Amino acid sequence: MDPLVVATFAVVALLEIIVPLALGYWIVHKLGVPWRVFGLGALFFIAVQVVHTPLVLVTQAPVYLALLPMGTTAAVAVLAVYLGLLAGLFEEVGRYIVYRYYFRRQKIPLTRENGLQFGAGWGGLESMIVALLVLSSMVTYILLTGDGGVLPLPDDPAVVAQVEALRSLTLLDILPGLAERMMTITLHIAWSLLVLAAVVYDRKALLALAVLWHAAVDAAAVYLSQTQGILVTEAAVFVFAVIGLWYILWEWRRMGARAAS
């Protein structure tokens, strides 16, 4: 067991929790948006995943098996598009429904500030859930690679291979996950503002764009992680995140100008 690997697991998990909370705190104190909006983003993320996640779990394997006659690479590509579209449809249409009906019913203003905080809560909770998974992986790493063997393991080649894979982990295997969370939060804020724009400007084409953009990111991540490895995958997500950051700044100015007019 490498203590640096354990420490990296812990730091990554901690930052995946602290960063979204710090972002929410900054929005509260800098822009005057209440924590309630952050909480609504987190709450409706859960509401969407209650339906989305079971659907993925039930259909992913059958869809992949049905596609296998096309060849492994083609099957992975089509499956990636399928999973991406599911994510885009559930999450972006979910955001649209919340803005159009819940926000208006609760008299929550459809402002850029609220869109920013809502996206921070949505992507922030996802980051915190991933942090719990990172902590779970840390515990598994400690139990299976600790000196003397903390857990008795069966004499199974598959188990031995798994333990050896864990022992070979380095900092570079863990740190990209933190970068991915920060990039994903950026994208969730961008998508939240884009869907907000669809409601504010009454342009459903912007909702369709948000669905397709989200689907493209998820499909690329699924396909590249299976075929090209983690570094190429994170590089692709980084490009999408840079586009997302540009859009946040552009839409922020556009909505600000509209509010001032």
Short mmCIF file of C-alpha atoms in Angstrom, two decimals:
data_model
loop_
_atom_site.label_atom_id
_atom_site.label_comp_id
_atom_site.label_asym_id
_atom_site.label_seq_id
_atom_site.Cartn_x
_atom_site.Cartn_y
_atom_site.Cartn_z
CA MET A 1 0.00 0.00 0.00
CA ASP A 2 1.31 3.41 -1.03
CA PRO A 3 0.51 6.14 1.54
CA LEU A 4 0.69 8.79 -1.21
CA VAL A 5 -2.04 7.01 -3.15
CA VAL A 6 -4.22 6.90 -0.02
CA ALA A 7 -3.58 10.59 0.62
CA THR A 8 -4.45 11.40 -3.01
CA PHE A 9 -7.72 9.51 -2.74
CA ALA A 10 -8.56 11.50 0.40
CA VAL A 11 -7.59 14.91 -1.03
CA VAL A 12 -9.49 14.30 -4.28
CA ALA A 13 -12.63 13.27 -2.39
CA LEU A 14 -12.35 16.25 -0.05
CA LEU A 15 -11.94 18.73 -2.90
CA GLU A 16 -14.84 17.18 -4.82
CA ILE A 17 -17.00 18.09 -1.83
CA ILE A 18 -15.44 21.42 -0.84
CA VAL A 19 -15.16 23.04 -4.29
CA PRO A 20 -18.89 22.95 -5.19
CA LEU A 21 -19.81 24.12 -1.70
CA ALA A 22 -17.26 26.93 -1.96
CA LEU A 23 -18.72 27.89 -5.33
CA GLY A 24 -22.22 27.94 -3.87
CA TYR A 25 -20.98 30.05 -0.95
CA TRP A 26 -19.34 32.53 -3.35
CA ILE A 27 -22.56 32.85 -5.36
CA VAL A 28 -24.57 33.38 -2.17
CA HIS A 29 -22.31 36.12 -0.84
CA LYS A 30 -21.19 37.73 -4.10
CA LEU A 31 -24.44 37.60 -6.08
CA GLY A 32 -27.01 37.37 -3.29
CA VAL A 33 -28.55 34.11 -4.48
CA PRO A 34 -29.89 32.01 -1.57
CA TRP A 35 -28.70 28.51 -0.76
CA ARG A 36 -32.23 27.39 -1.56
CA VAL A 37 -31.50 27.61 -5.29
CA PHE A 38 -28.32 25.53 -4.85
CA GLY A 39 -30.40 23.01 -2.92
CA LEU A 40 -33.03 22.91 -5.67
CA GLY A 41 -30.33 22.10 -8.21
CA ALA A 42 -29.16 19.23 -6.02
CA LEU A 43 -32.72 18.05 -5.31
CA PHE A 44 -33.80 17.96 -8.93
CA PHE A 45 -30.56 16.23 -9.95
CA ILE A 46 -31.61 13.41 -7.61
CA ALA A 47 -35.18 13.48 -8.95
CA VAL A 48 -33.96 13.04 -12.52
CA GLN A 49 -31.53 10.26 -11.58
CA VAL A 50 -34.26 8.30 -9.79
CA VAL A 51 -35.63 7.52 -13.25
CA HIS A 52 -32.54 7.92 -15.43
CA THR A 53 -30.12 5.66 -13.52
CA PRO A 54 -32.39 2.57 -13.26
CA LEU A 55 -33.21 2.90 -16.97
CA VAL A 56 -29.50 2.88 -17.81
CA LEU A 57 -28.86 -0.12 -15.53
CA VAL A 58 -31.73 -2.11 -17.04
CA THR A 59 -31.09 -1.35 -20.70
CA GLN A 60 -27.31 -0.90 -21.03
CA ALA A 61 -26.33 -4.59 -21.19
CA PRO A 62 -29.20 -5.72 -23.48
CA VAL A 63 -28.56 -2.84 -25.89
CA TYR A 64 -24.84 -3.64 -26.01
CA LEU A 65 -25.48 -7.36 -26.60
CA ALA A 66 -27.94 -6.54 -29.36
CA LEU A 67 -25.32 -4.34 -31.02
CA LEU A 68 -22.41 -6.82 -30.76
CA PRO A 69 -23.02 -8.38 -34.20
CA MET A 70 -21.94 -5.00 -35.63
CA GLY A 71 -18.50 -5.50 -34.08
CA THR A 72 -17.13 -4.40 -30.72
CA THR A 73 -16.00 -0.91 -31.74
CA ALA A 74 -19.24 -0.11 -33.53
CA ALA A 75 -21.26 -1.50 -30.62
CA VAL A 76 -19.39 0.69 -28.14
CA ALA A 77 -19.90 3.74 -30.38
CA VAL A 78 -23.64 3.23 -30.76
CA LEU A 79 -24.02 2.41 -27.06
CA ALA A 80 -22.13 5.61 -26.21
CA VAL A 81 -24.55 7.65 -28.35
CA TYR A 82 -27.52 5.90 -26.72
CA LEU A 83 -26.25 6.61 -23.20
CA GLY A 84 -25.37 10.18 -24.12
CA LEU A 85 -28.83 10.85 -25.51
CA LEU A 86 -30.46 9.39 -22.41
CA ALA A 87 -28.39 11.68 -20.19
CA GLY A 88 -29.07 14.72 -22.37
CA LEU A 89 -32.80 14.12 -22.59
CA PHE A 90 -33.37 13.37 -18.91
CA GLU A 91 -31.16 16.10 -17.47
CA GLU A 92 -31.81 18.95 -19.88
CA VAL A 93 -35.53 18.35 -20.26
CA GLY A 94 -35.60 18.00 -16.48
CA ARG A 95 -33.97 21.41 -16.10
CA TYR A 96 -36.42 22.90 -18.60
CA ILE A 97 -39.45 21.57 -16.70
CA VAL A 98 -38.07 22.89 -13.40
CA TYR A 99 -37.46 26.36 -14.81
CA ARG A 100 -40.68 26.62 -16.76
CA TYR A 101 -43.06 25.26 -14.16
CA TYR A 102 -41.52 24.94 -10.69
CA PHE A 103 -39.54 28.19 -10.66
CA ARG A 104 -42.49 30.17 -11.98
CA ARG A 105 -44.93 28.54 -9.56
CA GLN A 106 -42.59 29.30 -6.66
CA LYS A 107 -42.00 32.83 -8.01
CA ILE A 108 -38.24 32.23 -8.29
CA PRO A 109 -36.92 34.77 -10.81
CA LEU A 110 -35.49 33.33 -14.03
CA THR A 111 -32.27 35.32 -13.71
CA ARG A 112 -28.74 34.51 -14.77
CA GLU A 113 -27.71 34.50 -11.07
CA ASN A 114 -30.29 31.86 -10.20
CA GLY A 115 -29.31 29.84 -13.27
CA LEU A 116 -25.68 29.93 -12.16
CA GLN A 117 -26.53 28.76 -8.64
CA PHE A 118 -28.95 26.10 -9.88
CA GLY A 119 -26.25 24.66 -12.14
CA ALA A 120 -23.73 24.76 -9.29
CA GLY A 121 -26.10 22.75 -7.12
CA TRP A 122 -26.88 20.26 -9.89
CA GLY A 123 -23.27 19.61 -10.82
CA GLY A 124 -22.12 20.06 -7.23
CA LEU A 125 -24.21 17.21 -5.86
CA GLU A 126 -22.99 14.94 -8.65
CA SER A 127 -19.43 15.83 -7.60
CA MET A 128 -20.20 15.01 -3.96
CA ILE A 129 -21.66 11.63 -4.92
CA VAL A 130 -18.53 10.87 -6.92
CA ALA A 131 -16.49 11.88 -3.85
CA LEU A 132 -18.25 9.18 -1.84
CA LEU A 133 -17.34 6.65 -4.53
CA VAL A 134 -13.73 7.84 -4.36
CA LEU A 135 -13.74 7.30 -0.60
CA SER A 136 -15.17 3.83 -1.15
CA SER A 137 -12.33 3.10 -3.59
CA MET A 138 -9.84 4.36 -1.02
CA VAL A 139 -11.19 1.97 1.60
CA THR A 140 -11.05 -0.91 -0.89
CA TYR A 141 -7.46 0.02 -1.77
CA ILE A 142 -6.44 0.05 1.91
CA LEU A 143 -8.17 -3.24 2.70
CA LEU A 144 -6.83 -5.14 -0.29
CA THR A 145 -3.28 -3.78 -0.48
CA GLY A 146 -2.45 -3.22 3.18
CA ASP A 147 0.65 -4.91 4.55
CA GLY A 148 -0.13 -8.38 5.77
CA GLY A 149 -3.49 -8.39 4.03
CA VAL A 150 -6.29 -6.82 6.03
CA LEU A 151 -8.87 -9.08 4.37
CA PRO A 152 -8.49 -12.81 3.68
CA LEU A 153 -8.68 -13.28 -0.07
CA PRO A 154 -9.66 -16.38 -2.05
CA ASP A 155 -6.96 -18.08 -4.11
CA ASP A 156 -8.56 -16.95 -7.34
CA PRO A 157 -6.51 -15.67 -10.31
CA ALA A 158 -9.14 -12.98 -11.03
CA VAL A 159 -8.95 -11.68 -7.45
CA VAL A 160 -5.15 -11.75 -7.51
CA ALA A 161 -5.16 -9.77 -10.76
CA GLN A 162 -7.53 -7.21 -9.23
CA VAL A 163 -5.31 -6.76 -6.19
CA GLU A 164 -2.23 -6.37 -8.38
CA ALA A 165 -4.03 -3.74 -10.44
CA LEU A 166 -4.82 -1.84 -7.24
CA ARG A 167 -1.20 -2.09 -6.09
CA SER A 168 -0.06 -0.57 -9.37
CA LEU A 169 -2.19 2.57 -8.91
CA THR A 170 -0.32 5.87 -9.02
CA LEU A 171 -1.27 9.48 -8.38
CA LEU A 172 -1.84 9.96 -12.11
CA ASP A 173 -4.56 7.31 -12.04
CA ILE A 174 -6.55 9.27 -9.43
CA LEU A 175 -5.96 12.98 -10.09
CA PRO A 176 -7.69 13.10 -13.51
CA GLY A 177 -10.95 12.30 -11.73
CA LEU A 178 -10.72 15.57 -9.79
CA ALA A 179 -10.08 17.54 -12.98
CA GLU A 180 -13.05 15.82 -14.61
CA ARG A 181 -15.37 16.87 -11.75
CA MET A 182 -14.31 20.50 -12.05
CA MET A 183 -14.86 20.40 -15.81
CA THR A 184 -18.22 18.69 -15.38
CA ILE A 185 -19.43 21.32 -12.90
CA THR A 186 -18.50 23.96 -15.49
CA LEU A 187 -20.53 22.11 -18.10
CA HIS A 188 -23.54 21.72 -15.81
CA ILE A 189 -23.54 25.47 -15.21
CA ALA A 190 -23.29 26.10 -18.96
CA TRP A 191 -26.17 23.73 -19.68
CA SER A 192 -28.22 25.27 -16.88
CA LEU A 193 -27.78 28.73 -18.41
CA LEU A 194 -28.52 27.42 -21.91
CA VAL A 195 -31.77 25.79 -20.80
CA LEU A 196 -32.62 28.91 -18.82
CA ALA A 197 -32.13 30.89 -22.03
CA ALA A 198 -34.51 28.48 -23.80
CA VAL A 199 -37.20 29.40 -21.27
CA VAL A 200 -36.43 33.12 -21.00
CA TYR A 201 -36.25 33.68 -24.78
CA ASP A 202 -38.96 31.05 -25.47
CA ARG A 203 -36.72 29.24 -27.93
CA LYS A 204 -37.04 25.45 -27.76
CA ALA A 205 -34.17 25.17 -30.24
CA LEU A 206 -31.87 26.11 -27.36
CA LEU A 207 -33.25 23.20 -25.33
CA ALA A 208 -32.54 20.87 -28.25
CA LEU A 209 -29.01 22.31 -28.43
CA ALA A 210 -28.51 21.64 -24.71
CA VAL A 211 -29.69 18.03 -25.13
CA LEU A 212 -27.35 17.45 -28.08
CA TRP A 213 -24.40 19.16 -26.37
CA HIS A 214 -24.85 17.08 -23.22
CA ALA A 215 -25.27 13.93 -25.31
CA ALA A 216 -22.08 14.69 -27.26
CA VAL A 217 -20.03 15.12 -24.08
CA ASP A 218 -21.31 11.92 -22.47
CA ALA A 219 -21.05 9.89 -25.68
CA ALA A 220 -17.48 11.06 -26.27
CA ALA A 221 -16.53 10.24 -22.68
CA VAL A 222 -18.02 6.74 -22.85
CA TYR A 223 -16.51 5.91 -26.24
CA LEU A 224 -13.06 7.36 -25.64
CA SER A 225 -12.72 5.84 -22.17
CA GLN A 226 -13.34 2.40 -23.69
CA THR A 227 -11.13 2.83 -26.74
CA GLN A 228 -8.48 5.50 -26.09
CA GLY A 229 -7.87 5.62 -22.35
CA ILE A 230 -8.33 8.14 -19.58
CA LEU A 231 -5.97 10.89 -20.74
CA VAL A 232 -7.52 11.22 -24.19
CA THR A 233 -10.96 11.16 -22.60
CA GLU A 234 -10.09 13.95 -20.16
CA ALA A 235 -8.56 15.99 -22.99
CA ALA A 236 -11.83 15.77 -24.92
CA VAL A 237 -13.86 16.73 -21.85
CA PHE A 238 -11.47 19.66 -21.32
CA VAL A 239 -12.25 20.98 -24.81
CA PHE A 240 -15.98 20.77 -24.09
CA ALA A 241 -15.44 22.50 -20.73
CA VAL A 242 -13.54 25.38 -22.34
CA ILE A 243 -16.46 25.83 -24.74
CA GLY A 244 -18.77 25.70 -21.73
CA LEU A 245 -16.81 28.38 -19.90
CA TRP A 246 -16.88 30.60 -22.98
CA TYR A 247 -20.64 30.14 -23.23
CA ILE A 248 -21.16 30.96 -19.53
CA LEU A 249 -19.32 34.27 -19.94
CA TRP A 250 -21.12 35.08 -23.20
CA GLU A 251 -24.60 34.24 -21.89
CA TRP A 252 -23.87 36.07 -18.65
CA ARG A 253 -23.21 39.26 -20.60
CA ARG A 254 -26.19 38.73 -22.90
CA MET A 255 -28.66 38.18 -20.05
CA GLY A 256 -27.14 41.10 -18.15
CA ALA A 257 -27.67 43.40 -21.13
CA ARG A 258 -31.25 42.14 -21.51
CA ALA A 259 -32.02 42.79 -17.83
CA ALA A 260 -30.56 46.28 -18.04
CA SER A 261 -32.60 47.25 -21.12
#
